[in-house]
CSV table of C-alpha atoms in Angstrom, one decimal:
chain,number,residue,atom,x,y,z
A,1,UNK,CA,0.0,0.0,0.0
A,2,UNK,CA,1.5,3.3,-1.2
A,3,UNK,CA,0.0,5.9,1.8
A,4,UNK,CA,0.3,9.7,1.5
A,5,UNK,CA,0.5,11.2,4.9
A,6,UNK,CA,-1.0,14.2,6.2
A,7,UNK,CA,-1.6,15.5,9.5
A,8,UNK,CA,1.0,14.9,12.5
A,9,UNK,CA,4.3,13.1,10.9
A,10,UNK,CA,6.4,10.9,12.7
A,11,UNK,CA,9.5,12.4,12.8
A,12,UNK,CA,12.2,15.0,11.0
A,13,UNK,CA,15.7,16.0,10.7
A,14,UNK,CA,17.0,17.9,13.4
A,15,UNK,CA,19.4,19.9,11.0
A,16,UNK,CA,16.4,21.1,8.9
A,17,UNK,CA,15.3,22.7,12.1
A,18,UNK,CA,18.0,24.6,14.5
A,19,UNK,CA,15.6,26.7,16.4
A,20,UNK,CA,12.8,25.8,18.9
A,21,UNK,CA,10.0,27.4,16.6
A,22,UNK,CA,10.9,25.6,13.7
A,23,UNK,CA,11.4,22.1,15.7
A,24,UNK,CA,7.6,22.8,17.4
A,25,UNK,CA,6.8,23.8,13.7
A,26,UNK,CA,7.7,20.4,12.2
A,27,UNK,CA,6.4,18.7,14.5
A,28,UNK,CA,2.4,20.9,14.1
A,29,UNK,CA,3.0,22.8,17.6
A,30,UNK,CA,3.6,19.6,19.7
A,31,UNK,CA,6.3,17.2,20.3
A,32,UNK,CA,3.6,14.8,21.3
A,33,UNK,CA,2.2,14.7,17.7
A,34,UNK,CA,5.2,12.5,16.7
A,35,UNK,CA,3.9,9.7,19.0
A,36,UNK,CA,0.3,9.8,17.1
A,37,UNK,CA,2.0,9.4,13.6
A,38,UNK,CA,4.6,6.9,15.2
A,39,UNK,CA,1.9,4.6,16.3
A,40,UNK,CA,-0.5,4.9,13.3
A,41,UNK,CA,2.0,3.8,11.0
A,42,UNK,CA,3.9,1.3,13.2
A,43,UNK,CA,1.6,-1.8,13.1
A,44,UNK,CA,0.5,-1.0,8.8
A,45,UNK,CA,2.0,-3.0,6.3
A,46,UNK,CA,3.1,0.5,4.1
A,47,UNK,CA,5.2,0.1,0.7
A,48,UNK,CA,5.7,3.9,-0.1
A,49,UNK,CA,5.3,6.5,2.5
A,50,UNK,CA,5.7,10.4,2.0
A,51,UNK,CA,4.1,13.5,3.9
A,52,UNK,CA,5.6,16.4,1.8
A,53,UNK,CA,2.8,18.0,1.2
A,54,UNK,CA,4.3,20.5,-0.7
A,55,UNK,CA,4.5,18.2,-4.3
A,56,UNK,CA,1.0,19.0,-4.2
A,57,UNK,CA,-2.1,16.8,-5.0
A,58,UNK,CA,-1.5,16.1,-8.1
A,59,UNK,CA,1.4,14.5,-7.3
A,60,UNK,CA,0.2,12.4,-4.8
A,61,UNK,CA,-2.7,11.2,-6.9
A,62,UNK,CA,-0.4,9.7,-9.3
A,63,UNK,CA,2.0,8.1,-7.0
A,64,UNK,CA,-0.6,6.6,-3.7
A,65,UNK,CA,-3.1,5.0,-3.3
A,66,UNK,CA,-4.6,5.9,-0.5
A,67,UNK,CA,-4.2,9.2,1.8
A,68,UNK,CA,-4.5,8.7,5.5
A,69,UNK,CA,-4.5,11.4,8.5
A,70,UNK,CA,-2.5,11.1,11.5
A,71,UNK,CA,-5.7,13.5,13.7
A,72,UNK,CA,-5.2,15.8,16.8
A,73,UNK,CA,-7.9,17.9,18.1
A,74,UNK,CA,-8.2,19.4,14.8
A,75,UNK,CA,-11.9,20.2,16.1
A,76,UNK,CA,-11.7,23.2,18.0
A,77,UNK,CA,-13.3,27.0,17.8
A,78,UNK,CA,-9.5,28.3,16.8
A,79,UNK,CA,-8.3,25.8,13.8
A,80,UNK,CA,-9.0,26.1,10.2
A,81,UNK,CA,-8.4,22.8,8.1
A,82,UNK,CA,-10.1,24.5,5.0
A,83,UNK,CA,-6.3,24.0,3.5
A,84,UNK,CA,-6.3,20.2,4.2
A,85,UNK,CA,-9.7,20.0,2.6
A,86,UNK,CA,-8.9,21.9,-0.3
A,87,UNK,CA,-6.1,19.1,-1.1
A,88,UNK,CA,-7.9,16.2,-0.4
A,89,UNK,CA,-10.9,17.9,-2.4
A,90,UNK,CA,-7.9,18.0,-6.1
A,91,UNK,CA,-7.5,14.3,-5.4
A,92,UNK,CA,-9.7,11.1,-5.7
A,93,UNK,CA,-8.0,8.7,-3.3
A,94,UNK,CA,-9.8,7.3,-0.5
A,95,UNK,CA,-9.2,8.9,2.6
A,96,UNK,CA,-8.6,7.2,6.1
A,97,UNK,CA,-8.1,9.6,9.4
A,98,UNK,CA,-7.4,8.3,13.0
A,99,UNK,CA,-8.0,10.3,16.0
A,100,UNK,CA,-9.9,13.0,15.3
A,101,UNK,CA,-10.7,14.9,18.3
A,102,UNK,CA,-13.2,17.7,19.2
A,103,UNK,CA,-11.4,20.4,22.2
A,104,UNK,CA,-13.4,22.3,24.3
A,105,UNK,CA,-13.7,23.5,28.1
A,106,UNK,CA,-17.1,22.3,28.4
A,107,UNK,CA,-19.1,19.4,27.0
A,108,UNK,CA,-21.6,21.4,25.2
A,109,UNK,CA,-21.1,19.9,21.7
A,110,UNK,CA,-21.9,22.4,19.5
A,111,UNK,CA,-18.3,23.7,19.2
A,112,UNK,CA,-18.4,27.3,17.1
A,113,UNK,CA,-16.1,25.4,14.1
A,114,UNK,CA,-14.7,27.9,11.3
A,115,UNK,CA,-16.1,27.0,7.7
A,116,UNK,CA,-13.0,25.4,6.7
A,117,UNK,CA,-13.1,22.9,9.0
A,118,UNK,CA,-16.8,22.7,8.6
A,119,UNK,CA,-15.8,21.9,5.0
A,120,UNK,CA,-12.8,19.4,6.2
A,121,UNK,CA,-15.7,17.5,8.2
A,122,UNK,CA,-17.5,17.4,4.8
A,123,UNK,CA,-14.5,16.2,2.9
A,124,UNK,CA,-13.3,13.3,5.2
A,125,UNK,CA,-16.8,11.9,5.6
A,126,UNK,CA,-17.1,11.7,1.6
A,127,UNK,CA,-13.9,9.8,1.7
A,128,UNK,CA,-13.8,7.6,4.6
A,129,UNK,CA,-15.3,4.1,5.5
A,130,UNK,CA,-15.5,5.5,8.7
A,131,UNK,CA,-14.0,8.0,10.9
A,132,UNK,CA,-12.0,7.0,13.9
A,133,UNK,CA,-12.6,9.8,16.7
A,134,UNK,CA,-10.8,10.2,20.0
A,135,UNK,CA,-13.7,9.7,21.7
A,136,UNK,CA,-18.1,9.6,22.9
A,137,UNK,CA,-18.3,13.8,22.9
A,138,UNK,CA,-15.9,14.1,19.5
A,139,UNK,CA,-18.6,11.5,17.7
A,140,UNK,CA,-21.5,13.9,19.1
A,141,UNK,CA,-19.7,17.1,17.9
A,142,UNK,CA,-20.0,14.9,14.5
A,143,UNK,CA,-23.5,13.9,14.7
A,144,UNK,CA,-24.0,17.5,15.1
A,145,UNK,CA,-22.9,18.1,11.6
A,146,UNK,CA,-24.5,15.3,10.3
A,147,UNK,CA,-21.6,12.5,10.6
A,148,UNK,CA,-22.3,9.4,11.4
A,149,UNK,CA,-19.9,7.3,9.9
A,150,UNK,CA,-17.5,7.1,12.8
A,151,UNK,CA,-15.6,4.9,15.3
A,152,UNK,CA,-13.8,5.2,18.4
A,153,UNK,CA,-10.7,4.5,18.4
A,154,UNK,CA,-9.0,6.4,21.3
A,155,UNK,CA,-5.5,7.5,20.1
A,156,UNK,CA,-3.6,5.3,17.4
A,157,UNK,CA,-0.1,6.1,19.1
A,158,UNK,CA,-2.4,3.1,21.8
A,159,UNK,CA,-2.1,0.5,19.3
A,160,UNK,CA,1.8,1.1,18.7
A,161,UNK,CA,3.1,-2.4,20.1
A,162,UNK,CA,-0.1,-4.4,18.8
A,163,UNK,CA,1.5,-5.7,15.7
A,164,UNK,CA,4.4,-7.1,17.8
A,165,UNK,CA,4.6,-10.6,18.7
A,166,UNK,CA,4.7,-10.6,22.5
A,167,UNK,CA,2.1,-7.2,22.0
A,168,UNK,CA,2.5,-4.2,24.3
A,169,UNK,CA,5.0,-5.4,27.9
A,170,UNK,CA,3.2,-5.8,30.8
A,171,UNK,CA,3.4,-2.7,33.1
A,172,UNK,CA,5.7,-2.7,35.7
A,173,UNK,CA,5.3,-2.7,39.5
A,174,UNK,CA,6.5,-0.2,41.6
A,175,UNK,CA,7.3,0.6,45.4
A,176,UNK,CA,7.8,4.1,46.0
A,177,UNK,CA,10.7,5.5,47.9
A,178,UNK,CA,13.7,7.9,47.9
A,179,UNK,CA,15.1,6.7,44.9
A,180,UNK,CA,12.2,6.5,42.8
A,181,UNK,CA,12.7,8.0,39.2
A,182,UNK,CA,9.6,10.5,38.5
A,183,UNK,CA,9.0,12.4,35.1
A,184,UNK,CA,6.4,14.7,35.6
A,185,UNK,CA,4.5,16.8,32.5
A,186,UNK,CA,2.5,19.9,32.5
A,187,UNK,CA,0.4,21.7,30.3
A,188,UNK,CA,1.5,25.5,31.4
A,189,UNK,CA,0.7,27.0,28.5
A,190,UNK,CA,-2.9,26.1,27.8
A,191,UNK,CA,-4.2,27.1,31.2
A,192,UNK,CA,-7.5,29.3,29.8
A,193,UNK,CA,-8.4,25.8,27.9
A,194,UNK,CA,-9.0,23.7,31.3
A,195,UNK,CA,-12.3,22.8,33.0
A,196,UNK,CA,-11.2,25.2,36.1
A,197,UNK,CA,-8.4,27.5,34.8
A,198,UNK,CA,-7.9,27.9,38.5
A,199,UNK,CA,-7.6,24.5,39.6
A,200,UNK,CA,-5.5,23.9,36.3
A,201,UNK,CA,-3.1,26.2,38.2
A,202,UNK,CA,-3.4,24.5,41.6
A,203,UNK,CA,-2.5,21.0,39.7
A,204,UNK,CA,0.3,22.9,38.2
A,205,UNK,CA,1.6,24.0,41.4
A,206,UNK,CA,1.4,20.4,42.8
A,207,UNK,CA,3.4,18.4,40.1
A,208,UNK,CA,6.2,20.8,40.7
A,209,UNK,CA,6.1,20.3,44.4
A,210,UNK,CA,6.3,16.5,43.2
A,211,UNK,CA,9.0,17.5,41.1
A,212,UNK,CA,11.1,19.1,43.6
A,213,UNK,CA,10.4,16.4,46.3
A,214,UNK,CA,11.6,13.8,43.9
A,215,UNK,CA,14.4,16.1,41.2
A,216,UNK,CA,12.1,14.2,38.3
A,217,UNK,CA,12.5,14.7,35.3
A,218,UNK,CA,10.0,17.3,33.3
A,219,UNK,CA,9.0,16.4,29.7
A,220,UNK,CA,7.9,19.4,27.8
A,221,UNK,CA,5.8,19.0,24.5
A,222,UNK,CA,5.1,22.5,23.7
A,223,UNK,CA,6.4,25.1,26.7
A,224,UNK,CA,8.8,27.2,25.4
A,225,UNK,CA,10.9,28.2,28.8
A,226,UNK,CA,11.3,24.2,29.4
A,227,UNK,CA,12.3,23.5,25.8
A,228,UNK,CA,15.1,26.3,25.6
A,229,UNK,CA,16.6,25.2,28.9
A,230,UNK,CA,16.5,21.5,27.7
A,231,UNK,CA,17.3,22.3,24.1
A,232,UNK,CA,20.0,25.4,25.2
A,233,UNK,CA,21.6,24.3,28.3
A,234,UNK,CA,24.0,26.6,30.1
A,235,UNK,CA,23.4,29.5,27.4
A,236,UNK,CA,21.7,33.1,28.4
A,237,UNK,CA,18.4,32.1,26.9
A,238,UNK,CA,18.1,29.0,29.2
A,239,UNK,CA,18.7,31.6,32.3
A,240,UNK,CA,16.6,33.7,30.9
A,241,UNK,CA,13.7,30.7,30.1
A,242,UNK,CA,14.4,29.5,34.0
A,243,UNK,CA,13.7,33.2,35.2
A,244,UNK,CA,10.5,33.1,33.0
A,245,UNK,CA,9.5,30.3,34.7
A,246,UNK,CA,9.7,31.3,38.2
A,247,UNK,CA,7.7,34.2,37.2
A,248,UNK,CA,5.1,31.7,36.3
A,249,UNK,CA,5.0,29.9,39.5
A,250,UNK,CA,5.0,33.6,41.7
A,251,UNK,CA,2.1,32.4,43.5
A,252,UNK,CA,2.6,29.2,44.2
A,253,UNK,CA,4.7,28.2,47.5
A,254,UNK,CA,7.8,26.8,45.6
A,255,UNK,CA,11.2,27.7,46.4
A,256,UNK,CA,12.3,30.2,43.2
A,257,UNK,CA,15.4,29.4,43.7
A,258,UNK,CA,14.9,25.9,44.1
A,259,UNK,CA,12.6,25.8,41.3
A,260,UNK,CA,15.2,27.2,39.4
A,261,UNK,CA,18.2,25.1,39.7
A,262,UNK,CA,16.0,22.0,39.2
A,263,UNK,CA,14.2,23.2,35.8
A,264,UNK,CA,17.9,24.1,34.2
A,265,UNK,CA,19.2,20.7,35.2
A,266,UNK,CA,16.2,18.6,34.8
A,267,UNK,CA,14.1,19.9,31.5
A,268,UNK,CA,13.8,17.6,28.8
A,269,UNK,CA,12.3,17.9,25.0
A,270,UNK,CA,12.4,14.7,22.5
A,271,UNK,CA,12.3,15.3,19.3
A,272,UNK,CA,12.8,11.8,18.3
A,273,UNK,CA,10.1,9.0,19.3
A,274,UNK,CA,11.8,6.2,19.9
A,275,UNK,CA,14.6,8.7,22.6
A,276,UNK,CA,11.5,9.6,24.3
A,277,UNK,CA,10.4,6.0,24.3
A,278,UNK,CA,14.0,4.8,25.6
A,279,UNK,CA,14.0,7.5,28.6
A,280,UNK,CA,10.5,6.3,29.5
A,281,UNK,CA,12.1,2.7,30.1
A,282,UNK,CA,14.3,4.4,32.6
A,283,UNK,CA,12.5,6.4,34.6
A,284,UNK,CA,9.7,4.5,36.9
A,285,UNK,CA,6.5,6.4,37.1
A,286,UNK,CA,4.8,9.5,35.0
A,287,UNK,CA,2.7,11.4,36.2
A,288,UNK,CA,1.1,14.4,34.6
A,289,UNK,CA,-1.5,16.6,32.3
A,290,UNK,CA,-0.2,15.1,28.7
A,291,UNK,CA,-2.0,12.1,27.4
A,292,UNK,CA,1.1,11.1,25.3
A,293,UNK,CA,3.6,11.6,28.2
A,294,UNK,CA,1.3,9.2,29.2
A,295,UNK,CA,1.5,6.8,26.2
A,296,UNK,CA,5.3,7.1,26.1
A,297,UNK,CA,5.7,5.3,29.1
A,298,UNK,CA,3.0,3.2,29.0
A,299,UNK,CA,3.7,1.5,25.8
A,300,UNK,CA,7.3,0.7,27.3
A,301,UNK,CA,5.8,-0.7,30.6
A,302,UNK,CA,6.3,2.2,32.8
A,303,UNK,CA,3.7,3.1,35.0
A,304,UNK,CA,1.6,6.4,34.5
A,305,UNK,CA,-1.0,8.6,35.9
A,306,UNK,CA,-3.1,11.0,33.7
A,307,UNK,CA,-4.6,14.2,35.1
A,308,UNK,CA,-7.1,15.3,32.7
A,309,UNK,CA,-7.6,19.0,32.3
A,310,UNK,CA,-10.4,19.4,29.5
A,311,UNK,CA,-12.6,17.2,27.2
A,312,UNK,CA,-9.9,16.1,24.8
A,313,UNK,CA,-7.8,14.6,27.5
A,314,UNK,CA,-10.4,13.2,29.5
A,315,UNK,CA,-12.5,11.7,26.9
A,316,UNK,CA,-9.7,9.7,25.6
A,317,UNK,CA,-8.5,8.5,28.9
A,318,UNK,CA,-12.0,6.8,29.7
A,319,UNK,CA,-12.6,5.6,26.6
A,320,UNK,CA,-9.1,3.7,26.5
A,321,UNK,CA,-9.4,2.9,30.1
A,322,UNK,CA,-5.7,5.1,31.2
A,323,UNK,CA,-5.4,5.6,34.9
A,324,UNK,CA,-6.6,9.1,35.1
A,325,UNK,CA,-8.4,11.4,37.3
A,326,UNK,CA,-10.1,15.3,36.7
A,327,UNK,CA,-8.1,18.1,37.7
A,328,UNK,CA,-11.5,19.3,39.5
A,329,UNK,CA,-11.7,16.0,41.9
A,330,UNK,CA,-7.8,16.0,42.6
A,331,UNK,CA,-7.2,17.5,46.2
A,332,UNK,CA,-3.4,17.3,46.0
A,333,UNK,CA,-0.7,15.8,43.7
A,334,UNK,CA,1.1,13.0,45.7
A,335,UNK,CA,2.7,10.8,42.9
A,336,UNK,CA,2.8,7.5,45.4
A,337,UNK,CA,-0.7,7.9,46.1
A,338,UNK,CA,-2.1,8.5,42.1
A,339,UNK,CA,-0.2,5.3,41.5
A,340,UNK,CA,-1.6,3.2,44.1
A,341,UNK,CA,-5.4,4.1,42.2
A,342,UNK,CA,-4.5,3.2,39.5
A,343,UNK,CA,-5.7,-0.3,37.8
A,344,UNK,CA,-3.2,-1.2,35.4
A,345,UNK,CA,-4.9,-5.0,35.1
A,346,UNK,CA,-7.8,-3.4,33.8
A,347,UNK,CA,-6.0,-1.2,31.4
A,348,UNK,CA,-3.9,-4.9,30.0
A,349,UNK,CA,-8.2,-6.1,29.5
A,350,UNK,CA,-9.6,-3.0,28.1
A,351,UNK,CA,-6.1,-2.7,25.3
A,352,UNK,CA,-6.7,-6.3,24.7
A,353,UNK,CA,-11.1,-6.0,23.9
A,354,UNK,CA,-10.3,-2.4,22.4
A,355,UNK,CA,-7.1,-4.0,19.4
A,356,UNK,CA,-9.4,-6.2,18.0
A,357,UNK,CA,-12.3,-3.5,17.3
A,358,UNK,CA,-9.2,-1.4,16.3
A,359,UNK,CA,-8.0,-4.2,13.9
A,360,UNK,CA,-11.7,-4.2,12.4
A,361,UNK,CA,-11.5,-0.2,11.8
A,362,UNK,CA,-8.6,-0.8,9.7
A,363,UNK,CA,-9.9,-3.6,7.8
A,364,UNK,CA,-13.1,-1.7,6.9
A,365,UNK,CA,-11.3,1.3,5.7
A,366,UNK,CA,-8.8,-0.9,3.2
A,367,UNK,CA,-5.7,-0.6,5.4
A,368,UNK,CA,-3.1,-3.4,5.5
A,369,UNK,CA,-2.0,-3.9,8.8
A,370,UNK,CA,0.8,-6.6,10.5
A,371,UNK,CA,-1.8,-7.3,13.4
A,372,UNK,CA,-2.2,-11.3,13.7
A,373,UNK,CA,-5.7,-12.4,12.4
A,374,UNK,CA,-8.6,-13.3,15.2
A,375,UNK,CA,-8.2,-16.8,16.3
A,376,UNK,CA,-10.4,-19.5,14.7
């Protein structure tokens, strides 16, 4: 199968992109989007493979056969994918997309969507078998618009070790003490898009105090101050990024200028899936606002806890059965006790019911996949 690739890609060359805005560029804003590509394609059975989308349609209806979307939460008041429409629209290839998600603060489904992506709704619906979505609230922002043609399917980047023979390692127990090896994530810049911008804060404030208490490891995806310091370290603008930082905690009880020291040695960005998915295996529990810090450890064996901040997150968390609790029901971050709720057996039962309606997705929308057949 010759796929054409459009959405999140899966990775890029570093030396095409020296400075942080072009590396959050090629990767659509988000270091995280790597991991949804990463997993779509990981388990298909793909002859030719390209996402420059800049040889234009006509190019790739002469050379694919088929033209598949690695989805985000394309469905929210602030994107436009008229552009992606208008693409698809000069081919005639059958379209696949995986993970679309609707993002809102609320569960009110009538999101106030622009007329391109109106149009991109249109478009896909035309195109596809059916329409995997994040989640229940993305497939009634659909109905809305008169889509029915749709599956859940969680995240693809779940399915990533399906394919493989022994499937996805079992998660790993974990006793906590002194020397236990935290990565913590947080969503600081996307505050105003929580259920309780307030409590957002609070949770915030809380995984730092984790943080601190345990020098973890924090895994930025889009936060500029964390990026330079891990992408610049020892250079002006990493100083300058930590001082930023403390700024951004001045109401919080942290230590600046403990706060400080630990985000200039301890900041980390991967721009490469599978170094994300190798510093996962080392560190022993995640905890923190990002579904696919989540995913990166999980799909390694590595215990994680997911603290859902708005419908995108929250939906896909239920649906695929993560541990995971609402920012609004959270009291206070203790990393050793989120662990101990969490249900990891039910997680292993939930991936293994939720694969084979995935393998069935795939089937009905034409792609070839490695994923063994269902027993006789």
């Amino acid at each position: 199968m010759k796929i054409f690739l459009l959405g999140a890609t899966p990775r890029f060359d570093l030396a095409d992109a020296p400075g942080l805005r072009d590396r959050l560029g090629k990767t659509g804003g988000n270091s995280g989007n790597q991991i949804i590509a990463h997993g779509l394609l990981k388990p298909l059975a793909v002859d030719a493979l390209d996402w420059a989308h800049r040889k234009g349609p006509a190019h790739v209806q002469e050379n694919f056969d088929h033209i598949l979307i690695a989805a985000a939460n394309f469905l929210h008041t602030g994107f436009d994918f008229g552009g992606m429409a208008r693409f698809i629209e000069q081919t005639t290839l059958p379209v696949s997309i995986v993970g679309l998600g609707a993002q809102s603060s609320t569960y009110d489904p009538k999101i106030e969507l622009t007329e391109g992506t109106q149009r991109f709704v249109k478009v896909i619906a035309e195109r596809c078998a059916r329409i995997g979505v994040r989640g229940p609230f993305t497939a009634e922002v659909l109905a809305g618009l008169g889509v029915d043609n749709v599956q859940i399917t969680g995240c693809p980047s779940y399915y990533m070790n399906g394919a493989q023979p022994d499937g996805a390692p079992a998660i790993r127990a974990l006793a906590f003490d002194g020397a236990t090896r935290l990565a913590v994530n947080g969503s600081r810049d996307v505050v105003r898009h929580a259920f309780d911008p307030q409590k957002m804060r609070a949770t915030l404030h809380g995984l730092m105090a984790e943080a601190l208490r345990y020098d973890a490891l924090f895994v930025a995806q889009t936060e500029a101050e964390e990026i330079t310091m891990a992408d610049h370290p020892g250079t002006p603008e990493a100083e300058a990024a930590a001082d930023r930082l403390v700024d951004f905690f001045h109401d919080s009880a942290l230590d600046p200028s403990a706060l400080r020291g630990w985000a200039l040695r301890r900041s980390r960005v991967y721009w490469s899936v599978d170094g994300w998915l190798d510093a996962m295996r080392e560190v022993d529990f995640v905890v923190g606002t990002r579904f696919h810090g989540a995913i990166a450890a999980l799909s390694v064996g590595t215990p994680a806890f997911v603290l859902c901040h708005d419908t995108r997150t929250k939906e896909m968390c239920e649906f695929l059965g993560l541990p995971h609790g609402d920012i609004r029901a959270v009291d206070r971050i203790d990393a050793a006790a989120l662990y101990a709720r969490a249900d990891f057996a039910a997680l292993q039962a939930r991936r293994e019911q939720l694969t084979r309606a995935y393998v069935d997705f795939l089937d009905i929308n034409g792609l070839k996949h490695r994923f063994a057949p269902p027993a006789a």
